[in-house]
Coordinates of C-alpha atoms in Angstrom, one line a residue:
M1 CA 29.1 -9.6 -3.3
A2 CA 30.9 -6.5 -5.2
G3 CA 32.9 -3.5 -2.7
S4 CA 33.5 -3.0 0.7
E5 CA 31.1 -3.1 4.1
L6 CA 29.5 0.0 3.7
T7 CA 30.4 1.1 7.2
N8 CA 30.3 5.5 6.6
V9 CA 26.3 7.2 7.5
R10 CA 27.9 10.2 5.8
S11 CA 28.8 8.6 2.7
P12 CA 26.5 9.9 -1.1
R13 CA 25.3 6.1 -1.6
V14 CA 23.2 6.2 2.3
K15 CA 22.3 10.1 2.3
A16 CA 21.0 9.3 -0.9
A17 CA 18.6 6.1 0.1
R18 CA 18.3 7.7 3.6
R19 CA 16.0 10.5 2.1
L20 CA 14.3 9.1 0.9
A21 CA 12.1 8.5 4.2
K22 CA 10.7 12.1 3.7
R23 CA 7.3 11.9 1.3
A24 CA 10.0 15.4 -0.2
F25 CA 12.7 14.3 -2.0
R26 CA 10.5 11.0 -2.6
E27 CA 8.9 12.4 -5.2
Q28 CA 11.8 14.2 -6.8
D29 CA 13.5 11.3 -6.7
R30 CA 11.1 8.9 -7.7
K31 CA 12.5 6.7 -5.4
F32 CA 11.4 4.8 -2.1
L33 CA 12.8 2.7 -0.1
A34 CA 11.4 -1.1 0.4
E35 CA 12.6 -3.3 4.3
G36 CA 12.2 -6.9 5.7
P37 CA 12.7 -9.6 3.6
Q38 CA 8.5 -10.1 2.0
A39 CA 8.9 -6.3 0.9
V40 CA 11.7 -6.9 -1.7
R41 CA 11.2 -10.6 -2.2
E42 CA 7.6 -9.2 -3.9
A43 CA 9.6 -5.8 -5.7
L44 CA 12.1 -8.0 -7.2
R45 CA 9.6 -9.9 -8.6
L46 CA 9.1 -6.7 -11.3
D47 CA 11.8 -6.0 -13.5
D48 CA 13.4 -2.6 -13.2
V49 CA 11.9 -1.8 -9.7
A50 CA 14.5 -2.4 -7.6
L51 CA 17.4 -0.4 -8.3
E52 CA 20.0 -1.2 -5.1
L53 CA 19.9 -3.1 -1.7
F54 CA 21.2 -3.2 1.2
V55 CA 21.9 -5.5 3.3
T56 CA 23.3 -6.5 6.4
A57 CA 26.1 -9.5 6.9
E58 CA 23.2 -11.3 8.8
A59 CA 20.4 -10.6 7.1
E60 CA 22.5 -12.4 3.9
L61 CA 23.2 -15.3 5.3
R62 CA 19.9 -15.8 6.1
H63 CA 18.0 -13.8 2.7
P64 CA 21.2 -16.1 0.2
E65 CA 18.0 -16.3 -2.1
L66 CA 17.5 -13.0 -2.3
V67 CA 20.2 -11.9 -1.7
G68 CA 21.4 -14.4 -5.7
E69 CA 18.7 -12.9 -7.3
A70 CA 19.6 -8.9 -7.1
A71 CA 22.8 -9.8 -7.7
D72 CA 21.0 -12.4 -10.7
K73 CA 19.4 -9.2 -12.0
G74 CA 21.2 -6.4 -12.5
V75 CA 20.6 -4.8 -8.9
P76 CA 24.0 -3.3 -7.3
V77 CA 24.1 -5.0 -3.9
H78 CA 25.9 -3.5 -1.3
R79 CA 26.7 -4.3 2.4
A80 CA 26.1 -1.9 5.1
S81 CA 27.3 -2.3 8.6
G82 CA 24.8 -2.2 11.6
E83 CA 25.1 1.0 11.7
V84 CA 24.9 1.8 8.8
M85 CA 21.3 -0.5 8.2
S86 CA 20.6 1.8 10.6
E87 CA 20.2 5.0 9.7
L88 CA 18.4 2.7 6.1
S89 CA 15.7 1.6 8.7
Q90 CA 12.7 2.9 10.4
T91 CA 11.8 -0.4 12.1
V92 CA 13.9 -0.3 16.3
T93 CA 14.7 -4.2 15.0
P94 CA 16.3 -4.2 11.5
Q95 CA 15.7 -6.8 9.2
G96 CA 19.1 -5.8 8.1
L97 CA 18.2 -6.0 4.7
V98 CA 17.0 -2.6 2.2
A99 CA 15.5 -1.8 -1.3
V100 CA 15.6 1.5 -3.0
C101 CA 13.1 1.2 -5.7
R102 CA 10.7 2.8 -8.6
L103 CA 8.0 4.2 -7.7
V104 CA 5.3 1.8 -8.7
H105 CA 1.4 3.4 -9.1
V106 CA 0.0 4.2 -12.0
P107 CA -2.3 6.5 -13.0
L108 CA -5.9 6.3 -12.1
E109 CA -7.2 5.5 -15.8
Q110 CA -4.9 2.5 -16.1
A111 CA -6.2 1.5 -12.5
L112 CA -9.5 1.1 -13.3
S113 CA -8.7 -0.5 -17.2
G114 CA -10.3 -3.8 -18.1
E115 CA -13.0 -4.8 -16.4
P116 CA -12.9 -4.2 -12.1
R117 CA -14.8 -5.4 -9.8
L118 CA -13.2 -5.2 -6.8
V119 CA -11.3 -1.3 -5.6
A120 CA -10.7 -0.4 -2.5
V121 CA -10.7 3.3 -2.4
L122 CA -8.6 5.6 0.5
A123 CA -10.3 8.8 0.8
H124 CA -8.3 11.0 3.1
V125 CA -7.5 8.1 5.8
R126 CA -3.7 9.7 7.4
D127 CA -2.6 6.7 9.5
P128 CA 0.4 4.4 7.1
G129 CA -0.2 1.5 9.3
N130 CA -4.0 1.4 9.1
A131 CA -3.4 2.6 4.9
G132 CA -1.2 -0.4 4.0
T133 CA -3.3 -2.7 6.0
V134 CA -6.2 -2.3 3.5
M135 CA -3.4 -3.2 0.5
R136 CA -3.1 -5.9 2.3
A137 CA -6.5 -6.6 3.3
A138 CA -7.8 -5.8 -0.3
D139 CA -5.4 -8.1 -3.1
A140 CA -5.8 -10.6 -0.3
A141 CA -9.4 -10.9 -1.3
G142 CA -8.5 -10.1 -4.8
A143 CA -9.2 -6.4 -5.5
D144 CA -8.3 -5.4 -8.9
S145 CA -7.2 -2.1 -7.6
V146 CA -6.4 0.5 -4.7
I147 CA -7.4 4.1 -5.3
F148 CA -5.0 6.8 -2.0
T149 CA -7.3 9.7 -2.7
D150 CA -5.3 13.4 -3.1
A151 CA -6.0 13.7 1.1
S152 CA -4.6 10.6 2.1
V153 CA -1.2 9.5 3.0
D154 CA 1.1 8.6 1.3
P155 CA 1.0 4.5 0.6
Y156 CA 5.1 4.4 0.4
N157 CA 5.5 5.9 3.8
G158 CA 7.6 2.6 5.1
K159 CA 5.0 2.8 7.7
C160 CA 2.6 1.5 5.4
V161 CA 5.2 0.0 2.8
R162 CA 5.8 -2.7 5.7
A163 CA 1.9 -2.4 6.7
S164 CA 1.2 -3.4 3.1
V165 CA 4.4 -6.6 3.5
G166 CA 3.8 -6.4 0.3
S167 CA 1.1 -5.9 -1.1
L168 CA 1.9 -2.8 -2.6
F169 CA 3.8 -4.4 -5.7
H170 CA 1.0 -6.8 -6.5
L171 CA -2.0 -4.1 -7.6
P172 CA -2.3 -1.3 -9.2
V173 CA -2.2 1.0 -6.9
T174 CA -3.4 4.9 -7.8
I175 CA -2.5 8.2 -5.2
G176 CA -3.8 11.2 -6.4
A177 CA -7.0 11.2 -6.7
P178 CA -9.5 13.9 -6.2
V179 CA -12.7 12.1 -4.9
G180 CA -15.3 12.9 -7.7
A181 CA -13.4 11.7 -10.3
A182 CA -12.7 8.9 -9.0
V183 CA -15.8 8.3 -8.1
R184 CA -17.0 9.5 -11.4
Q185 CA -14.5 6.8 -12.9
L186 CA -15.3 3.9 -11.0
R187 CA -19.8 4.9 -12.2
E188 CA -18.7 5.9 -15.8
R189 CA -17.0 1.6 -16.1
G190 CA -20.2 -0.1 -13.9
L191 CA -18.9 -0.1 -10.3
R192 CA -21.8 0.5 -7.8
V193 CA -19.2 3.0 -4.8
L194 CA -20.7 2.1 -1.6
A195 CA -18.9 4.2 1.0
A196 CA -18.5 2.0 4.6
D197 CA -19.3 4.2 7.3
G198 CA -21.0 3.4 10.8
A199 CA -23.9 5.2 10.6
G200 CA -24.8 3.7 7.0
K201 CA -29.0 3.2 7.0
H202 CA -27.7 -0.7 5.3
T203 CA -25.3 -2.6 7.4
L204 CA -23.4 -6.0 4.8
D205 CA -26.9 -7.5 5.6
D206 CA -28.6 -6.0 3.4
V207 CA -27.2 -5.2 0.3
D208 CA -26.6 -7.2 -3.1
L209 CA -22.9 -7.8 -3.2
S210 CA -22.5 -9.9 -6.0
G211 CA -21.5 -6.9 -8.6
P212 CA -18.8 -4.8 -9.3
T213 CA -18.7 -2.4 -6.1
A214 CA -16.4 -0.1 -5.4
W215 CA -15.8 0.6 -1.7
I216 CA -14.6 4.5 0.0
F217 CA -12.9 4.0 3.1
G218 CA -12.1 6.8 5.4
N219 CA -10.0 8.4 7.9
E220 CA -9.6 6.9 11.1
A221 CA -10.7 9.1 13.5
W222 CA -13.9 10.7 12.0
G223 CA -15.0 8.7 8.9
L224 CA -16.1 9.5 6.0
P225 CA -17.4 13.8 5.4
E226 CA -20.9 14.7 4.2
E227 CA -19.3 15.6 0.9
I228 CA -17.5 12.3 -0.1
L229 CA -20.7 10.0 1.5
A230 CA -23.6 12.6 -0.6
E231 CA -21.1 11.3 -3.9
A232 CA -21.7 7.5 -2.9
D233 CA -24.3 5.5 -4.5
D234 CA -25.2 4.3 -0.9
V235 CA -23.4 4.0 3.0
V236 CA -23.4 0.6 4.2
R237 CA -22.4 -0.3 7.3
V238 CA -20.3 -3.1 9.3
P239 CA -22.9 -4.5 11.5
I240 CA -21.8 -5.4 14.9
Y241 CA -22.9 -8.5 16.6
G242 CA -21.3 -8.0 19.8
Q243 CA -21.1 -4.9 22.3
A244 CA -17.8 -4.0 20.7
E245 CA -18.2 -0.1 19.5
S246 CA -17.0 -0.5 17.3
L247 CA -14.6 -1.5 14.9
N248 CA -11.1 0.3 13.7
L249 CA -10.6 1.3 10.1
A250 CA -8.0 -2.0 8.8
T251 CA -10.6 -4.3 10.3
A252 CA -14.0 -3.1 8.3
A253 CA -12.2 -3.1 5.1
A254 CA -11.6 -6.6 4.8
V255 CA -15.0 -7.6 6.7
C256 CA -16.3 -5.0 3.2
L257 CA -13.5 -7.1 0.9
Y258 CA -13.9 -10.0 1.6
S259 CA -18.0 -10.0 2.4
S260 CA -17.9 -8.6 -1.8
A261 CA -15.7 -11.3 -3.0
R262 CA -17.3 -14.1 -1.8
A263 CA -20.6 -12.5 -3.6
Q264 CA -18.5 -11.8 -6.9
R265 CA -17.6 -15.8 -6.4
V266 CA -20.5 -17.1 -5.1
P267 CA -23.2 -19.0 -7.5

């Protein structure tokens, strides 16, 4: 690894990376931070996404393959002291690896190119952990894309990136799309638009999910507003067979996405 260990938290390089913890600076610099071995690994698998890698000596010993891959791809690698890593990390216990990455989202038209069959739409979702977990569930269910509407959390929020566990780098993600515009384009591409809401008249057991489907998921606390429910072709709830009052957003989204994925794959 070239260069000496970074120990000054006020150095220009560290300050430039640290400022990416704030959304305004991420948007201005067109960069974000990916923390932890899994996120760094997935970022390095894409061309020209990882721009820099900060690593502690301990993390370099644990993950020499990641440091080697970064060096092989021409990504500058900086050994950082524990103090510097604590400044860059947004976790209580830093894992010793932080990559500076280019923003990876794409326009809505590109995210819906081809013949998408399963899309997740996050409308007014504010909790970054839930949003990242929905991305992960969508990725695992084989979704074609994830759309963050203009009133939702920033997918490059550190907690959201960590909760996605690398899925942010796996499938097309769109940000800032108005709900109405997203619904129109989804319908133009032949997808049925379903809103997931606990007040839905129909349950997952009642609807045919074998065709191309887009799911709209709403805010953790108050669900989807009436104007968004009105945009959907149908409002569907996850059936509760036991005594639980409800499911949280990420769990309900996983159930809905996997129900569609399974229905589309059953002959």
